[in-house]
Amino acid sequence: MQQLKRPVRRALLVVHVTVSVGWLGLSLGLLALGITGATAGSAESAGAAYRSMDVIGDWLLIPISLLALISGVVLSLGTPWGLVRYHWVHIKLWLTLITTGATAFALRPGIDDAVADVAAGREVGATASLVAAPSVSLSVYVFLTAISVIKPWGLTARGRRLRGARR
């Protein structure tokens, strides 16, 4: 892919950082709601927490995660960082793919099950997973943010080959 022009690269970087940090914030909000639902003293409070998680999950989680993934891939392909030239970029790609998949195929169905239990007047069964999943994702997003700032581990083998070929 051709290198992005500076204004485009900067705009895309702002979009990527904003949605990535937003994804981190959504995970923190889901964790707070999951804890609230699991420890609520009444069924009404627990139900409100799980319904709030459902709104966040339905309207924000998947679009934000996909936007973070797409903006990150375009940004990496359009800059010298590349998609697999540096270990930290490669790790960010795989962890973002894994967490996007886990959000879509594990967290979302868990939230849906909790809301269905609340709507049917049943005890919510999987309260631990509604605390554990946002805890894990929040940890991953903090890690991704840290390696984005620190940029550890240097070039991959492919990155070293590409650098050698340019010399």
PDB file of C-alpha atoms in Angstrom:
ATOM      1  CA  MET A   1       0.000   0.000   0.000  1.00  0.00           C
ATOM      2  CA  GLN A   2       1.197   3.509  -0.745  1.00  0.00           C
ATOM      3  CA  GLN A   3       2.250   5.675   2.192  1.00  0.00           C
ATOM      4  CA  LEU A   4      -0.526   7.919   3.505  1.00  0.00           C
ATOM      5  CA  LYS A   5      -0.049  11.655   3.134  1.00  0.00           C
ATOM      6  CA  ARG A   6       0.637  13.460   6.404  1.00  0.00           C
ATOM      7  CA  PRO A   7      -2.838  15.053   6.890  1.00  0.00           C
ATOM      8  CA  VAL A   8      -4.586  11.769   6.135  1.00  0.00           C
ATOM      9  CA  ARG A   9      -2.233   9.835   8.407  1.00  0.00           C
ATOM     10  CA  ARG A  10      -2.792  12.279  11.264  1.00  0.00           C
ATOM     11  CA  ALA A  11      -6.574  12.232  10.850  1.00  0.00           C
ATOM     12  CA  LEU A  12      -6.591   8.439  10.781  1.00  0.00           C
ATOM     13  CA  LEU A  13      -4.323   8.326  13.833  1.00  0.00           C
ATOM     14  CA  VAL A  14      -6.758  10.567  15.735  1.00  0.00           C
ATOM     15  CA  VAL A  15      -9.655   8.300  14.731  1.00  0.00           C
ATOM     16  CA  HIS A  16      -7.734   5.171  15.731  1.00  0.00           C
ATOM     17  CA  VAL A  17      -6.625   6.485  19.110  1.00  0.00           C
ATOM     18  CA  THR A  18     -10.089   7.870  19.870  1.00  0.00           C
ATOM     19  CA  VAL A  19     -11.969   4.664  19.088  1.00  0.00           C
ATOM     20  CA  SER A  20      -9.333   2.498  20.775  1.00  0.00           C
ATOM     21  CA  VAL A  21      -9.481   4.491  23.991  1.00  0.00           C
ATOM     22  CA  GLY A  22     -13.271   4.531  23.656  1.00  0.00           C
ATOM     23  CA  TRP A  23     -13.212   0.728  23.485  1.00  0.00           C
ATOM     24  CA  LEU A  24     -11.136   0.699  26.671  1.00  0.00           C
ATOM     25  CA  GLY A  25     -13.679   3.013  28.330  1.00  0.00           C
ATOM     26  CA  LEU A  26     -16.599   0.865  27.217  1.00  0.00           C
ATOM     27  CA  SER A  27     -14.906  -2.147  28.796  1.00  0.00           C
ATOM     28  CA  LEU A  28     -14.477  -0.248  32.046  1.00  0.00           C
ATOM     29  CA  GLY A  29     -18.168   0.703  31.944  1.00  0.00           C
ATOM     30  CA  LEU A  30     -19.169  -2.899  31.259  1.00  0.00           C
ATOM     31  CA  LEU A  31     -17.017  -4.052  34.165  1.00  0.00           C
ATOM     32  CA  ALA A  32     -18.706  -1.573  36.500  1.00  0.00           C
ATOM     33  CA  LEU A  33     -22.155  -2.682  35.292  1.00  0.00           C
ATOM     34  CA  GLY A  34     -21.212  -6.360  35.557  1.00  0.00           C
ATOM     35  CA  ILE A  35     -20.059  -5.897  39.154  1.00  0.00           C
ATOM     36  CA  THR A  36     -23.204  -3.890  39.902  1.00  0.00           C
ATOM     37  CA  GLY A  37     -25.415  -6.624  38.446  1.00  0.00           C
ATOM     38  CA  ALA A  38     -23.583  -9.413  40.271  1.00  0.00           C
ATOM     39  CA  THR A  39     -23.653  -7.670  43.660  1.00  0.00           C
ATOM     40  CA  ALA A  40     -27.007  -5.885  43.446  1.00  0.00           C
ATOM     41  CA  GLY A  41     -29.285  -6.317  46.395  1.00  0.00           C
ATOM     42  CA  SER A  42     -32.426  -6.428  44.294  1.00  0.00           C
ATOM     43  CA  ALA A  43     -33.548  -8.024  41.064  1.00  0.00           C
ATOM     44  CA  GLU A  44     -34.547  -4.595  39.750  1.00  0.00           C
ATOM     45  CA  SER A  45     -31.055  -3.167  40.210  1.00  0.00           C
ATOM     46  CA  ALA A  46     -29.427  -6.234  38.665  1.00  0.00           C
ATOM     47  CA  GLY A  47     -31.859  -6.097  35.771  1.00  0.00           C
ATOM     48  CA  ALA A  48     -31.121  -2.426  35.169  1.00  0.00           C
ATOM     49  CA  ALA A  49     -27.377  -3.134  35.115  1.00  0.00           C
ATOM     50  CA  TYR A  50     -27.756  -5.993  32.635  1.00  0.00           C
ATOM     51  CA  ARG A  51     -30.116  -4.037  30.402  1.00  0.00           C
ATOM     52  CA  SER A  52     -27.576  -1.183  30.393  1.00  0.00           C
ATOM     53  CA  MET A  53     -24.864  -3.657  29.402  1.00  0.00           C
ATOM     54  CA  ASP A  54     -27.149  -4.811  26.595  1.00  0.00           C
ATOM     55  CA  VAL A  55     -27.550  -1.276  25.218  1.00  0.00           C
ATOM     56  CA  ILE A  56     -23.783  -0.743  25.242  1.00  0.00           C
ATOM     57  CA  GLY A  57     -23.221  -4.132  23.649  1.00  0.00           C
ATOM     58  CA  ASP A  58     -25.862  -3.703  20.962  1.00  0.00           C
ATOM     59  CA  TRP A  59     -24.996  -0.192  19.857  1.00  0.00           C
ATOM     60  CA  LEU A  60     -21.349   0.406  20.659  1.00  0.00           C
ATOM     61  CA  LEU A  61     -19.121  -2.625  21.219  1.00  0.00           C
ATOM     62  CA  ILE A  62     -19.064  -4.207  17.782  1.00  0.00           C
ATOM     63  CA  PRO A  63     -18.927  -0.953  15.759  1.00  0.00           C
ATOM     64  CA  ILE A  64     -16.174   0.478  17.970  1.00  0.00           C
ATOM     65  CA  SER A  65     -14.143  -2.738  17.911  1.00  0.00           C
ATOM     66  CA  LEU A  66     -14.429  -3.006  14.126  1.00  0.00           C
ATOM     67  CA  LEU A  67     -13.520   0.649  13.656  1.00  0.00           C
ATOM     68  CA  ALA A  68     -10.460   0.203  15.881  1.00  0.00           C
ATOM     69  CA  LEU A  69      -9.443  -2.876  13.900  1.00  0.00           C
ATOM     70  CA  ILE A  70      -9.988  -1.317  10.467  1.00  0.00           C
ATOM     71  CA  SER A  71      -8.363   2.022  11.323  1.00  0.00           C
ATOM     72  CA  GLY A  72      -5.374   0.208  12.833  1.00  0.00           C
ATOM     73  CA  VAL A  73      -4.884  -1.990   9.782  1.00  0.00           C
ATOM     74  CA  VAL A  74      -5.164   0.933   7.343  1.00  0.00           C
ATOM     75  CA  LEU A  75      -2.861   3.042   9.494  1.00  0.00           C
ATOM     76  CA  SER A  76      -0.235   0.328   9.734  1.00  0.00           C
ATOM     77  CA  LEU A  77      -0.346  -0.432   6.013  1.00  0.00           C
ATOM     78  CA  GLY A  78      -0.104   3.258   5.114  1.00  0.00           C
ATOM     79  CA  THR A  79       2.850   4.072   7.354  1.00  0.00           C
ATOM     80  CA  PRO A  80       6.417   2.821   7.732  1.00  0.00           C
ATOM     81  CA  TRP A  81       5.345   0.758  10.761  1.00  0.00           C
ATOM     82  CA  GLY A  82       3.769  -1.841   8.476  1.00  0.00           C
ATOM     83  CA  LEU A  83       1.445  -4.617   9.518  1.00  0.00           C
ATOM     84  CA  VAL A  84       4.074  -7.246  10.346  1.00  0.00           C
ATOM     85  CA  ARG A  85       7.344  -5.329  10.386  1.00  0.00           C
ATOM     86  CA  TYR A  86       7.371  -4.708  14.127  1.00  0.00           C
ATOM     87  CA  HIS A  87       6.480  -7.138  16.882  1.00  0.00           C
ATOM     88  CA  TRP A  88       4.320  -4.661  18.776  1.00  0.00           C
ATOM     89  CA  VAL A  89       2.161  -3.936  15.692  1.00  0.00           C
ATOM     90  CA  HIS A  90       1.807  -7.637  14.936  1.00  0.00           C
ATOM     91  CA  ILE A  91       0.795  -8.372  18.544  1.00  0.00           C
ATOM     92  CA  LYS A  92      -1.720  -5.513  18.493  1.00  0.00           C
ATOM     93  CA  LEU A  93      -3.259  -6.917  15.313  1.00  0.00           C
ATOM     94  CA  TRP A  94      -3.722 -10.417  16.718  1.00  0.00           C
ATOM     95  CA  LEU A  95      -4.979  -9.288  20.122  1.00  0.00           C
ATOM     96  CA  THR A  96      -7.438  -6.907  18.458  1.00  0.00           C
ATOM     97  CA  LEU A  97      -8.709  -9.712  16.210  1.00  0.00           C
ATOM     98  CA  ILE A  98      -9.062 -12.045  19.208  1.00  0.00           C
ATOM     99  CA  THR A  99     -10.827  -9.503  21.411  1.00  0.00           C
ATOM    100  CA  THR A 100     -13.143  -8.423  18.586  1.00  0.00           C
ATOM    101  CA  GLY A 101     -14.092 -12.068  18.058  1.00  0.00           C
ATOM    102  CA  ALA A 102     -14.510 -12.678  21.783  1.00  0.00           C
ATOM    103  CA  THR A 103     -16.703  -9.594  22.046  1.00  0.00           C
ATOM    104  CA  ALA A 104     -18.938 -10.752  19.209  1.00  0.00           C
ATOM    105  CA  PHE A 105     -19.111 -14.461  20.002  1.00  0.00           C
ATOM    106  CA  ALA A 106     -18.704 -14.702  23.786  1.00  0.00           C
ATOM    107  CA  LEU A 107     -19.486 -11.441  25.595  1.00  0.00           C
ATOM    108  CA  ARG A 108     -22.503 -10.394  23.491  1.00  0.00           C
ATOM    109  CA  PRO A 109     -24.298 -13.757  23.875  1.00  0.00           C
ATOM    110  CA  GLY A 110     -23.556 -13.707  27.621  1.00  0.00           C
ATOM    111  CA  ILE A 111     -25.143 -10.284  27.958  1.00  0.00           C
ATOM    112  CA  ASP A 112     -28.116 -11.419  25.857  1.00  0.00           C
ATOM    113  CA  ASP A 113     -28.591 -14.469  28.103  1.00  0.00           C
ATOM    114  CA  ALA A 114     -28.515 -12.282  31.221  1.00  0.00           C
ATOM    115  CA  VAL A 115     -31.110  -9.908  29.779  1.00  0.00           C
ATOM    116  CA  ALA A 116     -33.313 -12.868  28.770  1.00  0.00           C
ATOM    117  CA  ASP A 117     -33.066 -14.234  32.332  1.00  0.00           C
ATOM    118  CA  VAL A 118     -34.027 -10.836  33.750  1.00  0.00           C
ATOM    119  CA  ALA A 119     -36.954 -10.495  31.327  1.00  0.00           C
ATOM    120  CA  ALA A 120     -38.224 -13.954  32.272  1.00  0.00           C
ATOM    121  CA  GLY A 121     -37.893 -13.214  35.985  1.00  0.00           C
ATOM    122  CA  ARG A 122     -35.196 -15.867  36.467  1.00  0.00           C
ATOM    123  CA  GLU A 123     -31.979 -15.596  38.455  1.00  0.00           C
ATOM    124  CA  VAL A 124     -29.134 -14.557  36.152  1.00  0.00           C
ATOM    125  CA  GLY A 125     -26.863 -17.561  35.861  1.00  0.00           C
ATOM    126  CA  ALA A 126     -23.549 -16.368  34.432  1.00  0.00           C
ATOM    127  CA  THR A 127     -22.786 -13.343  36.584  1.00  0.00           C
ATOM    128  CA  ALA A 128     -19.118 -14.320  36.967  1.00  0.00           C
ATOM    129  CA  SER A 129     -18.567 -14.304  33.199  1.00  0.00           C
ATOM    130  CA  LEU A 130     -20.145 -10.841  32.966  1.00  0.00           C
ATOM    131  CA  VAL A 131     -17.450  -9.608  35.346  1.00  0.00           C
ATOM    132  CA  ALA A 132     -14.571 -11.746  34.063  1.00  0.00           C
ATOM    133  CA  ALA A 133     -14.970 -10.920  30.355  1.00  0.00           C
ATOM    134  CA  PRO A 134     -14.813  -7.124  30.773  1.00  0.00           C
ATOM    135  CA  SER A 135     -11.926  -7.572  33.241  1.00  0.00           C
ATOM    136  CA  VAL A 136      -9.918  -9.542  30.701  1.00  0.00           C
ATOM    137  CA  SER A 137     -10.741  -7.189  27.831  1.00  0.00           C
ATOM    138  CA  LEU A 138      -9.894  -4.142  29.940  1.00  0.00           C
ATOM    139  CA  SER A 139      -6.518  -5.695  30.785  1.00  0.00           C
ATOM    140  CA  VAL A 140      -5.860  -6.438  27.116  1.00  0.00           C
ATOM    141  CA  TYR A 141      -6.755  -2.881  26.057  1.00  0.00           C
ATOM    142  CA  VAL A 142      -4.497  -1.366  28.714  1.00  0.00           C
ATOM    143  CA  PHE A 143      -1.710  -3.644  27.464  1.00  0.00           C
ATOM    144  CA  LEU A 144      -2.370  -2.622  23.846  1.00  0.00           C
ATOM    145  CA  THR A 145      -2.300   1.041  24.842  1.00  0.00           C
ATOM    146  CA  ALA A 146       0.982   0.534  26.693  1.00  0.00           C
ATOM    147  CA  ILE A 147       2.741  -1.176  23.792  1.00  0.00           C
ATOM    148  CA  SER A 148       1.441   1.501  21.429  1.00  0.00           C
ATOM    149  CA  VAL A 149       3.197   4.114  23.521  1.00  0.00           C
ATOM    150  CA  ILE A 150       6.356   2.154  24.406  1.00  0.00           C
ATOM    151  CA  LYS A 151       6.781   0.283  21.071  1.00  0.00           C
ATOM    152  CA  PRO A 152       8.862  -2.583  22.483  1.00  0.00           C
ATOM    153  CA  TRP A 153      10.513  -5.628  20.879  1.00  0.00           C
ATOM    154  CA  GLY A 154      11.820  -4.160  17.637  1.00  0.00           C
ATOM    155  CA  LEU A 155      11.625  -5.585  14.131  1.00  0.00           C
ATOM    156  CA  THR A 156      10.205  -8.958  13.127  1.00  0.00           C
ATOM    157  CA  ALA A 157      12.232 -11.238  10.832  1.00  0.00           C
ATOM    158  CA  ARG A 158      10.229  -9.861   7.884  1.00  0.00           C
ATOM    159  CA  GLY A 159      10.925  -6.304   9.047  1.00  0.00           C
ATOM    160  CA  ARG A 160      14.668  -7.033   9.198  1.00  0.00           C
ATOM    161  CA  ARG A 161      14.576  -8.503   5.671  1.00  0.00           C
ATOM    162  CA  LEU A 162      12.688  -5.481   4.316  1.00  0.00           C
ATOM    163  CA  ARG A 163      15.098  -3.085   6.013  1.00  0.00           C
ATOM    164  CA  GLY A 164      18.085  -5.003   4.603  1.00  0.00           C
ATOM    165  CA  ALA A 165      16.606  -4.974   1.105  1.00  0.00           C
ATOM    166  CA  ARG A 166      16.204  -1.184   1.212  1.00  0.00           C
ATOM    167  CA  ARG A 167      19.852  -0.595   2.103  1.00  0.00           C
TER     168      ARG A 167
END
